[in-house]
Amino acid sequence: MNQATVVQLLAVPVVAVAVAAVARRRGWSAPLLLVVAGLMFSPFMSAYRLDHELVLLVFLPPLLYSAAIDSSYLRLKAVRRPVILLSVGLVLFSTLVIGWVAHLLLPDLHPAAAFALGAIVAPPDAVAAVAVARRLGLPRKVVTILVGESLFNDATALTAYRVAVAAILGETVTWLDAVGRFAYAAAGGVVIGLALAWLLIRVIRMLKDALIENTVLLLTPFAVYLAAEAVHASGVVSVVIVGIAVGHRLPRGGFGTRLMSGVIWRIVDLFLESIVFLLIGLQMWPIVSALDWSDPWKPITMALAVFAAAVVARIVWVVPATYLPRILSPGVRRNEPDPPPWQNVVIVGWAGMRGVVSLAAAFALPDFPGRDMLLFLTFTVVIGTLLVQGLSFPWLIRRLRVSTEQETFADDLAEAAAQQAAARAALARLEEMVAEGVDEIHQEVVEQLRLRTERRTLTAWERLGGGTGPEGEQTPSAVYRRLRREMLTVEREVFVRLRDERRIDDEVLRRVMQELDFEEATLVRG
């Protein structure tokens, strides 16, 4: 490998991280700035063509896995109906609408190719959805729905895409075949995901080494994806299932695993997301230069029409899919007595950013007449949704006066109550150990443990305007550390139980777990 090749390989990640650093320092949207930077650099870095296998094997599994770990199984379970309607129903509806529009605009194009375009641009991208949702501070239920949709919709879209490509290549594909392929891919992905999640959790239990555990977790998304795809099941679904299971089980693991995992996946997310969004912009010049621009208005008009179809199809689906089930089903009204705020419906309807998976699928299309046009249309939909919807999202949220203050107060109140319950359990365990006559227990040590436990409880109440805790304490002794770690174990059990009972949210659990983990890390180092 010569020096020029090495420089080219390093150019994209170096530029991507540099642009992301500027965006974070300035408080700007890193995904949008990276896309714009990619568009600007595209004429000078035209050699960077997106490799669909690179995206599907290297970028997609870890990013999906990280988003799944960071999601909440219980929250996803609570919104499974809208998630299914979006990740399956909306993707198929958008595929048909966009495919029909493309067929009208390009009557000479193979009909299956038009619907392949629909499948390519139908699913909003998990990377884009998570990146934008994290930054904007949307209401938790909206974020859960958007993340849940983006985690599962690729399976629907890629299955529809494979059916359309098979038809382009001359295979006879019936509706029954298409439904059978989708059912096999989805069900196979779920089964493989559940089986591998069960195996992984038991392996992690046996390791008891934070460094080795996180190494295994880092390799997991690639292994799971390849295992599912090897039997033609959905690797996307399998990775997501394993990620959700691991994220749900992580609070019961060791503190070192959690602390290290959080840092590792934040670094992985920043690095891969930065490269992905820069690569999206860098595709402009290769795609645009491949078209015939003798009549420039034709591709521009078609791009605007397909972009509009993608945006309008989502809005047309979201509104009735939100309210019709409530009208038609007494069970839905009973389980969800309060209708969703119309502001949330508007936000979900406008949140349709496409991303790198759509471009990767487009580049994987076989050669046929009109392929370059489909690549251009895919690119314009991806760029259009990222820039138009991404840039207008903050304005829309401010205009709708969407606020998370009530959720924040509810979280603080739930955390304070949970801290109090955990403190009572920890103090009860301390009294049991004192009564058992544990060696070397001194009254001063016991008093320090009581004060420390009470102080953290008071700190939680302070977020609601309560009292203050006592002053800081001396560096703990070996006895203190041993007893305190026993108390921390009991407190964790209480917090996990309260999460499982739906009395606190996963967000609250992660917050208090991080506090306990940092404290235990300090005790171990002491």
C-alpha positions as a printed NumPy array, in Angstrom:
array([[  0.   ,   0.   ,   0.   ],
       [  1.611,   3.283,  -1.121],
       [  1.599,   6.544,   0.797],
       [ -1.042,   8.183,  -1.408],
       [ -3.491,   5.334,  -0.712],
       [ -2.905,   5.629,   3.029],
       [ -3.548,   9.379,   2.913],
       [ -6.796,   8.82 ,   1.001],
       [ -7.967,   6.213,   3.497],
       [ -7.279,   8.558,   6.413],
       [ -8.757,  11.653,   4.771],
       [-12.428,  10.822,   5.333],
       [-12.262,   9.87 ,   9.043],
       [ -9.918,  12.783,   9.835],
       [-12.135,  15.328,   8.066],
       [-15.271,  13.77 ,   9.558],
       [-14.005,  13.951,  13.146],
       [-12.682,  17.491,  12.611],
       [-16.04 ,  18.723,  11.306],
       [-17.877,  16.938,  14.126],
       [-15.541,  18.587,  16.645],
       [-16.329,  22.045,  15.231],
       [-20.072,  21.302,  15.334],
       [-19.935,  20.114,  18.956],
       [-17.862,  23.11 ,  20.013],
       [-20.261,  25.556,  18.35 ],
       [-23.414,  23.747,  19.43 ],
       [-24.448,  23.08 ,  15.825],
       [-26.071,  19.957,  14.412],
       [-23.131,  17.668,  13.582],
       [-25.051,  15.43 ,  11.106],
       [-26.237,  18.381,   9.039],
       [-22.851,  20.124,   9.073],
       [-21.145,  16.873,   8.015],
       [-23.55 ,  16.435,   5.093],
       [-22.928,  20.031,   3.962],
       [-19.167,  19.513,   4.306],
       [-19.436,  16.344,   2.219],
       [-21.315,  18.229,  -0.5  ],
       [-18.6  ,  20.914,  -0.549],
       [-15.72 ,  18.407,  -0.666],
       [-17.427,  16.091,  -3.16 ],
       [-15.908,  17.574,  -6.372],
       [-12.408,  17.225,  -4.858],
       [-12.885,  13.745,  -3.4  ],
       [-14.905,  12.135,  -6.185],
       [-13.066,   8.831,  -5.798],
       [-15.052,   8.028,  -2.666],
       [-17.895,   5.905,  -3.951],
       [-20.058,   4.34 ,  -1.299],
       [-19.583,   0.583,  -1.003],
       [-22.94 ,  -0.95 ,  -0.086],
       [-21.284,  -3.983,   1.517],
       [-19.153,  -1.689,   3.684],
       [-22.278,   0.09 ,   4.93 ],
       [-24.316,  -3.054,   5.548],
       [-21.502,  -5.012,   7.211],
       [-19.35 ,  -2.383,   8.95 ],
       [-21.465,   0.699,   9.683],
       [-25.055,  -0.495,  10.078],
       [-24.704,  -3.328,  12.67 ],
       [-22.785,  -1.384,  15.367],
       [-24.888,   1.76 ,  14.965],
       [-28.156,  -0.198,  15.182],
       [-26.79 ,  -2.197,  18.109],
       [-25.713,   0.932,  19.993],
       [-29.11 ,   2.572,  19.458],
       [-30.862,  -0.622,  20.611],
       [-28.745,  -0.86 ,  23.787],
       [-29.541,   2.778,  24.554],
       [-33.27 ,   2.249,  23.988],
       [-35.738,   0.867,  26.496],
       [-37.384,  -2.536,  26.126],
       [-40.265,  -1.467,  28.371],
       [-40.848,   1.813,  26.526],
       [-40.672,   0.06 ,  23.144],
       [-43.145,  -2.52 ,  24.396],
       [-45.508,   0.265,  25.463],
       [-45.439,   1.852,  21.963],
       [-45.271,  -1.358,  19.921],
       [-48.509,  -0.583,  18.04 ],
       [-47.347,   2.749,  16.527],
       [-43.861,   1.305,  15.957],
       [-45.301,  -1.622,  13.949],
       [-47.605,   0.689,  12.011],
       [-44.625,   2.862,  11.067],
       [-41.888,   0.261,  10.574],
       [-44.065,  -2.108,   8.521],
       [-47.216,  -0.319,   7.384],
       [-45.669,   3.038,   6.53 ],
       [-42.665,   1.482,   4.753],
       [-44.908,  -0.611,   2.493],
       [-47.264,   2.318,   1.886],
       [-44.358,   4.636,   1.028],
       [-42.866,   1.971,  -1.248],
       [-46.088,   1.802,  -3.245],
       [-46.638,   5.583,  -3.384],
       [-43.061,   6.453,  -4.356],
       [-42.899,   3.534,  -6.781],
       [-46.129,   4.685,  -8.449],
       [-44.847,   8.271,  -8.776],
       [-41.526,   7.04 , -10.199],
       [-43.38 ,   4.84 , -12.691],
       [-45.442,   7.83 , -13.868],
       [-42.327,   9.975, -14.246],
       [-40.287,   7.247, -15.965],
       [-42.759,   5.124, -17.972],
       [-39.91 ,   3.412, -19.854],
       [-38.381,   2.192, -16.589],
       [-38.964,  -1.416, -15.552],
       [-41.953,  -1.309, -13.12 ],
       [-40.035,  -3.384, -10.587],
       [-37.216,  -0.808, -10.689],
       [-39.678,   1.955,  -9.821],
       [-40.861,   0.023,  -6.775],
       [-37.239,  -0.797,  -5.915],
       [-36.715,   2.967,  -5.669],
       [-39.744,   3.143,  -3.376],
       [-38.281,   0.466,  -1.111],
       [-34.887,   2.179,  -1.125],
       [-36.098,   5.58 ,   0.072],
       [-39.108,   4.453,   2.131],
       [-37.408,   3.852,   5.517],
       [-36.145,   6.743,   7.648],
       [-32.599,   6.01 ,   8.73 ],
       [-31.776,   4.843,  12.258],
       [-28.537,   6.833,  12.349],
       [-30.221,  10.07 ,  11.265],
       [-33.233,   9.59 ,  13.548],
       [-31.191,   8.876,  16.667],
       [-28.669,  11.652,  15.978],
       [-31.332,  14.317,  15.468],
       [-33.65 ,  13.108,  18.261],
       [-30.819,  13.109,  20.825],
       [-29.873,  16.68 ,  20.023],
       [-33.36 ,  18.194,  19.989],
       [-34.585,  16.857,  23.326],
       [-37.94 ,  15.612,  22.044],
       [-40.594,  14.172,  24.374],
       [-39.591,  10.677,  25.462],
       [-42.541,   8.887,  23.852],
       [-41.889,  10.589,  20.517],
       [-38.199,   9.661,  20.67 ],
       [-39.088,   6.057,  21.53 ],
       [-41.478,   5.816,  18.576],
       [-38.975,   7.336,  16.143],
       [-36.106,   5.189,  17.378],
       [-38.267,   2.039,  17.417],
       [-39.439,   2.746,  13.881],
       [-35.909,   3.334,  12.608],
       [-34.597,   0.196,  14.318],
       [-37.074,  -2.151,  12.644],
       [-38.06 ,  -0.494,   9.359],
       [-34.881,  -1.482,   7.504],
       [-35.956,  -5.117,   7.694],
       [-39.225,  -4.329,   5.891],
       [-37.571,  -2.097,   3.305],
       [-34.667,  -4.417,   2.525],
       [-37.025,  -7.364,   2.089],
       [-39.216,  -5.369,  -0.319],
       [-36.056,  -4.184,  -2.073],
       [-34.77 ,  -7.746,  -2.57 ],
       [-38.123,  -8.82 ,  -4.002],
       [-38.073,  -5.883,  -6.451],
       [-34.462,  -6.592,  -7.495],
       [-35.349, -10.259,  -8.096],
       [-38.13 ,  -9.1  , -10.402],
       [-35.712,  -6.754, -12.229],
       [-33.389,  -9.716, -12.835],
       [-36.234, -11.664, -14.428],
       [-37.358, -13.902, -11.573],
       [-41.074, -14.59 , -11.279],
       [-42.178, -13.151,  -7.944],
       [-45.789, -13.416,  -6.774],
       [-47.426, -11.593,  -3.874],
       [-47.383, -14.876,  -1.976],
       [-43.63 , -15.168,  -2.55 ],
       [-43.094, -11.607,  -1.345],
       [-45.149, -12.157,   1.827],
       [-43.359, -15.45 ,   2.461],
       [-39.926, -13.851,   2.12 ],
       [-40.867, -11.042,   4.476],
       [-42.331, -13.418,   7.062],
       [-39.272, -15.675,   6.924],
       [-36.817, -12.762,   7.172],
       [-38.66 , -11.149,  10.094],
       [-39.449, -14.334,  12.028],
       [-35.981, -15.76 ,  11.381],
       [-34.392, -12.521,  12.571],
       [-36.419, -12.58 ,  15.784],
       [-35.661, -16.241,  16.517],
       [-31.931, -15.882,  15.837],
       [-31.81 , -12.653,  17.809],
       [-33.515, -14.186,  20.844],
       [-31.316, -17.298,  20.731],
       [-28.086, -15.33 ,  20.434],
       [-29.2  , -12.852,  23.111],
       [-29.843, -15.754,  25.506],
       [-26.408, -17.188,  24.726],
       [-24.616, -13.846,  24.97 ],
       [-26.125, -12.967,  28.357],
       [-24.962, -16.285,  29.798],
       [-21.474, -15.847,  28.365],
       [-21.235, -12.376,  29.885],
       [-22.312, -13.753,  33.273],
       [-19.444, -16.254,  33.22 ],
       [-16.707, -13.838,  32.14 ],
       [-16.754, -11.436,  35.124],
       [-14.086,  -9.276,  33.472],
       [-15.176,  -5.824,  32.302],
       [-12.529,  -5.54 ,  29.584],
       [-13.263,  -8.966,  28.09 ],
       [-17.024,  -8.452,  28.411],
       [-16.913,  -5.194,  26.469],
       [-14.669,  -6.746,  23.827],
       [-17.301,  -9.456,  23.339],
       [-20.074,  -6.835,  23.246],
       [-18.122,  -4.854,  20.642],
       [-17.873,  -7.891,  18.352],
       [-21.478,  -8.951,  18.941],
       [-23.313,  -6.846,  16.298],
       [-21.074,  -8.062,  13.475],
       [-21.344, -11.713,  14.51 ],
       [-25.131, -11.519,  14.963],
       [-25.665,  -9.767,  11.632],
       [-23.557, -12.273,   9.708],
       [-25.188, -15.245,  11.459],
       [-28.688, -14.09 ,  10.504],
       [-27.792, -13.111,   6.942],
       [-26.068, -16.481,   6.419],
       [-29.489, -18.178,   6.616],
       [-31.215, -15.335,   4.698],
       [-32.966, -14.022,   7.813],
       [-32.991, -10.334,   8.702],
       [-29.651,  -9.379,  10.21 ],
       [-31.091,  -5.992,  11.106],
       [-33.856,  -7.501,  13.248],
       [-31.435,  -9.918,  14.929],
       [-28.99 ,  -7.149,  15.841],
       [-31.782,  -4.99 ,  17.23 ],
       [-33.249,  -7.846,  19.281],
       [-29.85 ,  -8.66 ,  20.803],
       [-29.145,  -4.986,  21.489],
       [-32.466,  -4.468,  23.288],
       [-31.944,  -7.63 ,  25.359],
       [-28.395,  -6.642,  26.317],
       [-29.49 ,  -3.103,  27.196],
       [-32.294,  -4.448,  29.389],
       [-29.925,  -6.873,  31.14 ],
       [-26.977,  -4.478,  31.524],
       [-28.143,  -2.921,  34.85 ],
       [-27.793,  -6.371,  36.461],
       [-24.171,  -6.724,  35.342],
       [-20.964,  -5.401,  36.86 ],
       [-20.379,  -1.685,  37.355],
       [-17.114,  -1.797,  35.367],
       [-18.872,  -3.251,  32.34 ],
       [-21.459,  -0.469,  32.348],
       [-18.977,   2.376,  32.819],
       [-16.671,   1.072,  30.103],
       [-19.543,   0.211,  27.75 ],
       [-20.986,   3.712,  27.94 ],
       [-17.661,   5.298,  26.967],
       [-16.898,   2.761,  24.215],
       [-20.237,   3.101,  22.465],
       [-20.222,   6.901,  22.65 ],
       [-16.851,   6.864,  20.878],
       [-18.072,   4.303,  18.31 ],
       [-21.226,   6.346,  17.65 ],
       [-19.329,   9.602,  17.189],
       [-16.728,   8.042,  14.898],
       [-19.054,   6.006,  12.671],
       [-21.862,   8.595,  12.517],
       [-19.374,  11.299,  11.519],
       [-17.997,   9.164,   8.692],
       [-21.478,   8.101,   7.551],
       [-22.88 ,  11.626,   7.241],
       [-19.741,  12.905,   5.505],
       [-19.888,   9.977,   3.05 ],
       [-23.509,  10.856,   2.226],
       [-22.45 ,  14.314,   1.045],
       [-19.386,  12.982,  -0.78 ],
       [-21.605,  10.944,  -3.113],
       [-22.915,  14.073,  -4.871],
       [-20.277,  14.43 ,  -7.58 ],
       [-20.084,  10.764,  -8.709],
       [-23.892,  10.552,  -8.87 ],
       [-24.566,  13.912, -10.511],
       [-21.758,  13.596, -13.068],
       [-23.111,  10.24 , -14.282],
       [-26.389,  11.821, -15.499],
       [-27.198,  13.383, -18.858],
       [-27.765,  17.111, -18.141],
       [-28.728,  18.136, -21.673],
       [-32.201,  18.859, -20.282],
       [-31.485,  19.878, -16.638],
       [-35.114,  20.544, -15.727],
       [-36.094,  16.91 , -16.24 ],
       [-33.972,  15.365, -13.441],
       [-34.62 ,  18.358, -11.161],
       [-38.398,  18.125, -11.616],
       [-38.362,  14.374, -11.08 ],
       [-36.208,  14.746,  -7.954],
       [-38.599,  17.301,  -6.481],
       [-41.591,  15.069,  -7.272],
       [-40.071,  11.971,  -5.63 ],
       [-38.947,  14.019,  -2.624],
       [-42.446,  15.44 ,  -2.237],
       [-43.96 ,  11.952,  -2.552],
       [-41.688,  10.645,   0.221],
       [-42.59 ,  13.509,   2.565],
       [-46.328,  13.576,   1.804],
       [-46.721,   9.776,   1.985],
       [-45.461,   9.828,   5.577],
       [-47.818,  12.609,   6.63 ],
       [-50.778,  10.966,   4.882],
       [-50.063,   7.694,   6.713],
       [-49.223,   9.032,  10.185],
       [-52.406,  11.019,  10.826],
       [-54.985,   8.245,  10.179],
       [-52.669,   5.576,  11.666],
       [-52.65 ,   7.598,  14.888],
       [-56.352,   8.299,  15.244],
       [-58.216,   5.583,  13.304],
       [-57.27 ,   2.701,  15.672],
       [-58.678,   4.746,  18.566],
       [-61.92 ,   5.261,  16.676],
       [-62.277,   1.661,  15.501],
       [-60.97 ,  -0.303,  18.496],
       [-62.447,  -0.136,  22.025],
       [-59.355,  -2.011,  23.237],
       [-57.056,   0.77 ,  22.05 ],
       [-59.229,   3.396,  23.756],
       [-59.199,   1.339,  26.951],
       [-55.434,   0.823,  26.948],
       [-54.671,   4.382,  25.837],
       [-57.371,   6.591,  27.367],
       [-55.543,   9.833,  26.564],
       [-55.122,  10.591,  22.841],
       [-51.625,  11.664,  21.791],
       [-51.123,  15.44 ,  21.619],
       [-51.502,  16.711,  18.081],
       [-48.078,  18.34 ,  18.39 ],
       [-46.485,  14.888,  18.785],
       [-48.328,  13.642,  15.698],
       [-46.995,  16.573,  13.675],
       [-43.444,  15.889,  14.882],
       [-43.629,  12.19 ,  13.977],
       [-45.105,  13.073,  10.588],
       [-42.259,  15.459,   9.799],
       [-39.463,  13.221,  11.14 ],
       [-38.595,  11.313,   7.993],
       [-34.849,  11.823,   7.532],
       [-33.331,   9.245,   5.203],
       [-29.707,   8.188,   5.406],
       [-26.831,   6.037,   4.343],
       [-28.77 ,   2.742,   4.166],
       [-30.873,   4.143,   1.313],
       [-27.752,   5.159,  -0.605],
       [-26.1  ,   1.804,   0.049],
       [-29.134,  -0.046,  -1.272],
       [-29.208,   2.177,  -4.364],
       [-25.536,   1.513,  -5.118],
       [-26.236,  -2.222,  -4.821],
       [-28.743,  -2.091,  -7.711],
       [-27.721,  -4.209, -10.723],
       [-26.911,  -2.477, -14.006],
       [-30.027,  -1.728, -16.062],
       [-31.324,   1.244, -18.101],
       [-32.237,   4.066, -15.711],
       [-29.995,   2.965, -12.817],
       [-28.114,   6.294, -12.773],
       [-31.399,   8.186, -12.528],
       [-32.523,   6.05 ,  -9.575],
       [-29.212,   6.782,  -7.847],
       [-29.754,  10.507,  -8.398],
       [-33.346,  10.373,  -7.129],
       [-32.257,   8.433,  -4.038],
       [-29.499,  10.95 ,  -3.353],
       [-31.818,  13.934,  -3.636],
       [-34.379,  12.356,  -1.284],
       [-31.667,  11.595,   1.284],
       [-30.105,  15.069,   1.072],
       [-33.497,  16.766,   0.885],
       [-34.883,  15.09 ,   3.983],
       [-31.666,  15.585,   5.972],
       [-31.381,  19.278,   5.14 ],
       [-34.999,  20.398,   4.714],
       [-36.536,  18.386,   7.543],
       [-33.39 ,  18.368,   9.682],
       [-32.937,  22.141,   9.518],
       [-36.631,  22.883,  10.065],
       [-37.035,  20.473,  12.987],
       [-35.772,  22.806,  15.754],
       [-37.98 ,  25.611,  14.428],
       [-40.985,  23.269,  14.315],
       [-40.437,  22.135,  17.902],
       [-40.138,  25.721,  19.122],
       [-43.215,  26.707,  17.121],
       [-45.259,  23.862,  18.598],
       [-43.975,  24.757,  22.094],
       [-43.002,  21.156,  22.755],
       [-41.363,  20.893,  26.16 ],
       [-39.9  ,  18.107,  28.275],
       [-40.046,  20.079,  31.54 ],
       [-42.931,  17.994,  32.856],
       [-41.07 ,  14.759,  32.039],
       [-37.923,  16.099,  33.721],
       [-39.831,  16.978,  36.896],
       [-41.551,  13.565,  36.886],
       [-38.161,  11.866,  36.46 ],
       [-36.652,  13.845,  39.335],
       [-39.63 ,  13.046,  41.554],
       [-39.499,   9.333,  40.654],
       [-35.738,   9.271,  41.199],
       [-36.047,  10.888,  44.628],
       [-38.688,   8.385,  45.71 ],
       [-36.619,   5.502,  44.327],
       [-33.5  ,   6.791,  46.089],
       [-35.42 ,   6.841,  49.347],
       [-36.674,   3.284,  48.857],
       [-33.18 ,   2.075,  47.939],
       [-31.676,   3.877,  50.939],
       [-34.141,   2.189,  53.287],
       [-33.192,  -1.207,  51.84 ],
       [-29.464,  -0.434,  52.083],
       [-29.738,   0.768,  55.686],
       [-31.756,  -2.318,  56.568],
       [-28.972,  -4.47 ,  55.103],
       [-26.421,  -2.485,  57.121],
       [-28.353,  -3.143,  60.328],
       [-28.496,  -6.851,  59.453],
       [-24.713,  -6.954,  59.016],
       [-24.199,  -5.106,  62.297],
       [-26.543,  -7.543,  64.049],
       [-24.656, -10.472,  62.525],
       [-21.502,  -9.167,  64.199],
       [-19.398,  -8.648,  61.054],
       [-15.752,  -8.38 ,  62.065],
       [-14.132,  -5.01 ,  62.551],
       [-17.362,  -3.045,  62.451],
       [-16.867,   0.2  ,  64.348],
       [-19.589,   2.623,  65.307],
       [-17.802,   5.406,  63.403],
       [-17.811,   3.374,  60.172],
       [-21.489,   2.506,  60.557],
       [-22.332,   6.151,  61.128],
       [-20.382,   7.19 ,  58.035],
       [-22.305,   4.678,  55.931],
       [-25.612,   5.94 ,  57.281],
       [-24.668,   9.553,  56.591],
       [-23.476,   8.786,  53.059],
       [-26.674,   6.927,  52.189],
       [-28.849,   9.675,  53.633],
       [-26.841,  12.334,  51.81 ],
       [-27.456,  10.812,  48.375],
       [-31.164,  10.567,  49.169],
       [-31.223,  14.237,  50.151],
       [-29.32 ,  15.161,  46.987],
       [-32.052,  13.559,  44.885],
       [-34.708,  15.577,  46.721],
       [-32.658,  18.762,  46.227],
       [-33.464,  18.606,  42.517],
       [-37.034,  19.303,  43.577],
       [-36.055,  22.151,  45.897],
       [-35.613,  20.083,  49.078],
       [-32.965,  20.227,  51.829],
       [-29.224,  19.858,  51.727],
       [-27.074,  16.937,  52.808],
       [-24.268,  16.855,  55.332],
       [-20.692,  17.835,  54.541],
       [-18.294,  15.525,  52.729],
       [-16.671,  12.618,  54.481],
       [-13.144,  11.275,  54.974],
       [-11.604,   8.748,  52.58 ],
       [-13.265,   5.405,  53.419],
       [-11.349,   2.584,  55.075],
       [-11.245,  -1.006,  53.874],
       [-14.111,  -1.918,  56.2  ],
       [-16.136,   1.018,  54.992],
       [-15.595,   0.043,  51.355],
       [-16.607,  -3.568,  51.945],
       [-19.823,  -2.648,  53.725],
       [-20.684,   0.138,  51.31 ],
       [-20.322,  -2.153,  48.271],
       [-22.719,  -4.607,  49.913],
       [-25.199,  -1.772,  50.353],
       [-24.741,  -0.675,  46.731],
       [-25.675,  -4.179,  45.575],
       [-28.944,  -3.982,  47.501],
       [-29.686,  -0.503,  46.157],
       [-29.173,  -1.661,  42.567],
       [-31.596,  -4.522,  43.099],
       [-34.22 ,  -2.048,  44.302],
       [-33.738,   0.269,  41.324],
       [-33.926,  -2.601,  38.816],
       [-37.056,  -3.939,  40.515],
       [-38.683,  -0.508,  40.376],
       [-37.79 ,  -0.286,  36.664],
       [-39.301,  -3.693,  35.993],
       [-42.441,  -2.63 ,  37.885],
       [-42.627,   0.489,  35.656],
       [-42.353,   2.784,  38.685],
       [-39.266,   4.466,  37.201],
       [-38.187,   4.841,  33.591],
       [-35.065,   3.353,  32.03 ],
       [-33.711,   6.883,  31.739],
       [-33.922,   7.286,  35.517],
       [-32.41 ,   3.822,  36.004],
       [-29.414,   4.681,  33.813],
       [-28.88 ,   7.922,  35.701],
       [-28.882,   6.397,  39.17 ],
       [-26.914,   3.368,  37.986],
       [-24.201,   5.651,  36.706],
       [-24.009,   7.366,  40.109],
       [-23.765,   4.023,  41.891],
       [-21.212,   2.724,  39.388],
       [-18.992,   5.761,  39.803],
       [-19.198,   5.398,  43.556],
       [-18.295,   1.721,  43.43 ],
       [-15.442,   2.443,  41.021],
       [-14.116,   4.925,  43.582],
       [-14.446,   2.362,  46.354],
       [-12.593,  -0.278,  44.349],
       [ -9.765,   2.108,  43.476],
       [ -9.533,   3.174,  47.121]])
